Amino acid sequence: MEMAGTELRLGLPGTEPSSSTSTSKISNKRTSSHMNSNDEPPPKAQVIGWPPVRSYRKNILEASYVKVSMDGAAYLRKIDLNIYKSYPQLLKALENMFKCSIGVYSETEGYNGCNYVPTYEDKDGDWMLAGDVPWDMFINSCKRLRIMKGSEAKGLASL
């Protein structure tokens, strides 16, 4: 009694089975002829676009953006501190940006008598007068700027 109709075999439909495949047991194990002693995983494809472009550009430009707010102004601005080389350049830009008069910093009196005073928050979270520390130290420690009314900045004077 032959059961050709229900026999399991490998191959495409309509082809004749070979004698070895229909009678031999099918195994999931690789035989030594299928194994290659030089088996190596395929080389990994190079990831294109890594690191992300945004970080890459940021590192190249070495931008140091900080938020700037002004008392009484309804909007914030963001500036790159690295485009300025000194306090006077920065203060002139802030005056033009916010249409105000900041004045000149004095080591003995700070911004005494000015309507607006530039202050900044350092990395420790302390608010200080812009001009209290050397420019390079300011650039590295400034997290954000705030142009305060002169009457509110009395406690920040470096006296």
Coordinates of C-alpha atoms in Angstrom, one line a residue:
M1 CA 0.0 0.0 0.0
E2 CA 1.6 3.2 -1.2
M3 CA 0.6 6.7 0.0
A4 CA 2.1 9.0 -2.6
G5 CA -0.6 11.6 -2.2
T6 CA 0.0 12.1 1.5
E7 CA 3.8 11.8 1.5
L8 CA 5.8 14.8 2.7
R9 CA 8.6 15.8 0.5
L10 CA 10.8 18.9 -0.2
G11 CA 10.6 20.5 -3.5
L12 CA 8.5 22.7 -5.8
P13 CA 5.0 21.5 -6.6
G14 CA 4.9 19.4 -9.7
T15 CA 8.5 18.2 -9.6
E16 CA 9.5 14.6 -9.1
P17 CA 11.1 13.9 -5.8
S18 CA 14.6 12.5 -5.8
S19 CA 15.2 9.2 -4.1
S20 CA 17.4 10.7 -1.4
T21 CA 15.0 13.4 -0.3
S22 CA 11.8 11.3 -0.1
T23 CA 13.3 8.5 1.9
S24 CA 15.9 10.2 4.1
K25 CA 15.1 11.9 7.4
I26 CA 15.1 15.7 7.3
S27 CA 17.5 17.2 9.9
N28 CA 17.8 20.8 11.0
K29 CA 21.5 20.3 11.8
R30 CA 24.1 21.4 9.4
T31 CA 26.3 18.8 7.9
S32 CA 30.0 19.3 7.7
S33 CA 29.7 20.0 4.0
H34 CA 27.5 22.9 4.7
M35 CA 29.8 24.4 7.3
N36 CA 32.5 26.7 6.3
S37 CA 35.5 26.9 8.6
N38 CA 35.9 30.6 7.6
D39 CA 32.4 31.5 8.8
E40 CA 32.5 35.2 9.8
P41 CA 29.6 37.5 10.4
P42 CA 29.0 39.8 7.6
P43 CA 30.7 43.2 8.0
K44 CA 28.6 45.8 9.7
A45 CA 27.3 48.5 7.5
Q46 CA 28.6 51.9 8.3
V47 CA 26.0 54.1 9.9
I48 CA 25.6 57.2 7.8
G49 CA 24.8 60.5 9.5
W50 CA 26.2 59.6 12.9
P51 CA 26.7 61.6 15.1
P52 CA 23.5 63.5 14.4
V53 CA 24.0 66.6 12.2
R54 CA 22.7 68.9 14.9
S55 CA 25.3 67.9 17.4
Y56 CA 28.0 67.9 14.8
R57 CA 27.2 71.5 13.7
K58 CA 27.0 72.6 17.3
N59 CA 30.4 71.2 18.1
I60 CA 31.9 72.8 15.0
L61 CA 30.4 76.2 15.7
E62 CA 31.0 75.9 19.5
A63 CA 28.0 78.1 20.0
S64 CA 27.2 79.2 23.5
Y65 CA 23.5 80.3 23.3
V66 CA 21.9 81.8 26.4
K67 CA 18.4 83.2 26.9
V68 CA 18.1 86.9 27.6
S69 CA 15.1 88.4 29.4
M70 CA 14.4 92.0 30.3
D71 CA 12.2 93.3 33.1
G72 CA 9.0 94.7 31.5
A73 CA 9.6 93.0 28.1
A74 CA 7.0 90.4 27.1
Y75 CA 9.5 88.3 25.1
L76 CA 12.8 86.5 25.5
R77 CA 15.7 86.5 23.1
K78 CA 18.5 84.0 22.6
I79 CA 22.1 85.2 21.9
D80 CA 25.4 83.4 21.2
L81 CA 27.9 84.8 23.7
N82 CA 30.9 83.6 21.5
I83 CA 30.3 86.2 18.9
Y84 CA 31.1 89.0 21.4
K85 CA 34.7 89.6 22.5
S86 CA 34.0 91.9 25.5
Y87 CA 31.4 93.3 27.9
P88 CA 31.1 96.6 26.0
Q89 CA 30.3 94.7 22.7
L90 CA 27.7 92.5 24.5
L91 CA 26.1 95.5 26.3
K92 CA 25.8 97.5 23.1
A93 CA 24.1 94.5 21.4
L94 CA 21.6 94.2 24.3
E95 CA 20.9 97.9 24.2
N96 CA 20.1 97.6 20.5
M97 CA 18.1 94.5 21.0
F98 CA 15.8 95.8 23.7
K99 CA 15.9 99.5 22.9
C100 CA 17.2 100.5 26.3
S101 CA 20.2 102.3 27.9
I102 CA 22.3 100.1 30.2
G103 CA 25.2 102.3 31.0
V104 CA 28.8 101.6 31.8
Y105 CA 30.1 99.2 34.4
S106 CA 32.4 100.5 37.2
E107 CA 34.4 98.1 39.4
T108 CA 33.8 100.3 42.4
E109 CA 30.1 101.2 41.8
G110 CA 28.8 98.5 39.4
Y111 CA 26.0 100.0 37.3
N112 CA 25.1 102.6 39.9
G113 CA 22.5 105.1 38.7
C114 CA 21.5 103.2 35.6
N115 CA 17.9 102.4 34.7
Y116 CA 18.7 98.9 33.6
V117 CA 21.4 96.5 34.9
P118 CA 22.6 93.4 33.1
T119 CA 22.8 90.4 35.4
Y120 CA 23.5 86.7 34.7
E121 CA 22.9 83.4 36.4
D122 CA 26.1 81.4 36.8
K123 CA 26.4 77.6 36.8
D124 CA 25.9 77.5 40.6
G125 CA 22.5 79.3 40.2
D126 CA 23.8 82.6 41.7
W127 CA 22.7 85.9 40.1
M128 CA 25.7 88.3 39.5
L129 CA 26.3 91.6 37.8
A130 CA 27.6 91.2 34.2
G131 CA 31.1 92.6 34.5
D132 CA 32.0 91.3 38.0
V133 CA 34.2 88.6 36.6
P134 CA 36.7 88.5 33.7
W135 CA 35.1 88.0 30.3
D136 CA 36.4 84.4 29.7
M137 CA 35.1 83.3 33.1
F138 CA 31.7 85.0 32.3
I139 CA 31.5 83.2 28.9
N140 CA 32.1 79.8 30.6
S141 CA 29.8 80.2 33.5
C142 CA 26.8 82.2 32.2
K143 CA 23.6 80.1 31.9
R144 CA 21.2 83.0 31.2
L145 CA 21.0 86.8 31.2
R146 CA 18.5 89.1 32.7
I147 CA 18.3 92.9 32.3
M148 CA 16.9 94.1 35.6
K149 CA 15.6 97.4 36.6
G150 CA 18.3 99.3 38.4
S151 CA 16.3 99.6 41.5
E152 CA 16.0 95.8 41.9
A153 CA 19.7 95.1 41.3
K154 CA 20.9 96.9 44.4
G155 CA 21.7 93.7 46.3
L156 CA 23.9 92.4 43.4
A157 CA 26.4 95.2 43.6
S158 CA 30.0 94.1 44.0
L159 CA 30.8 96.5 46.8

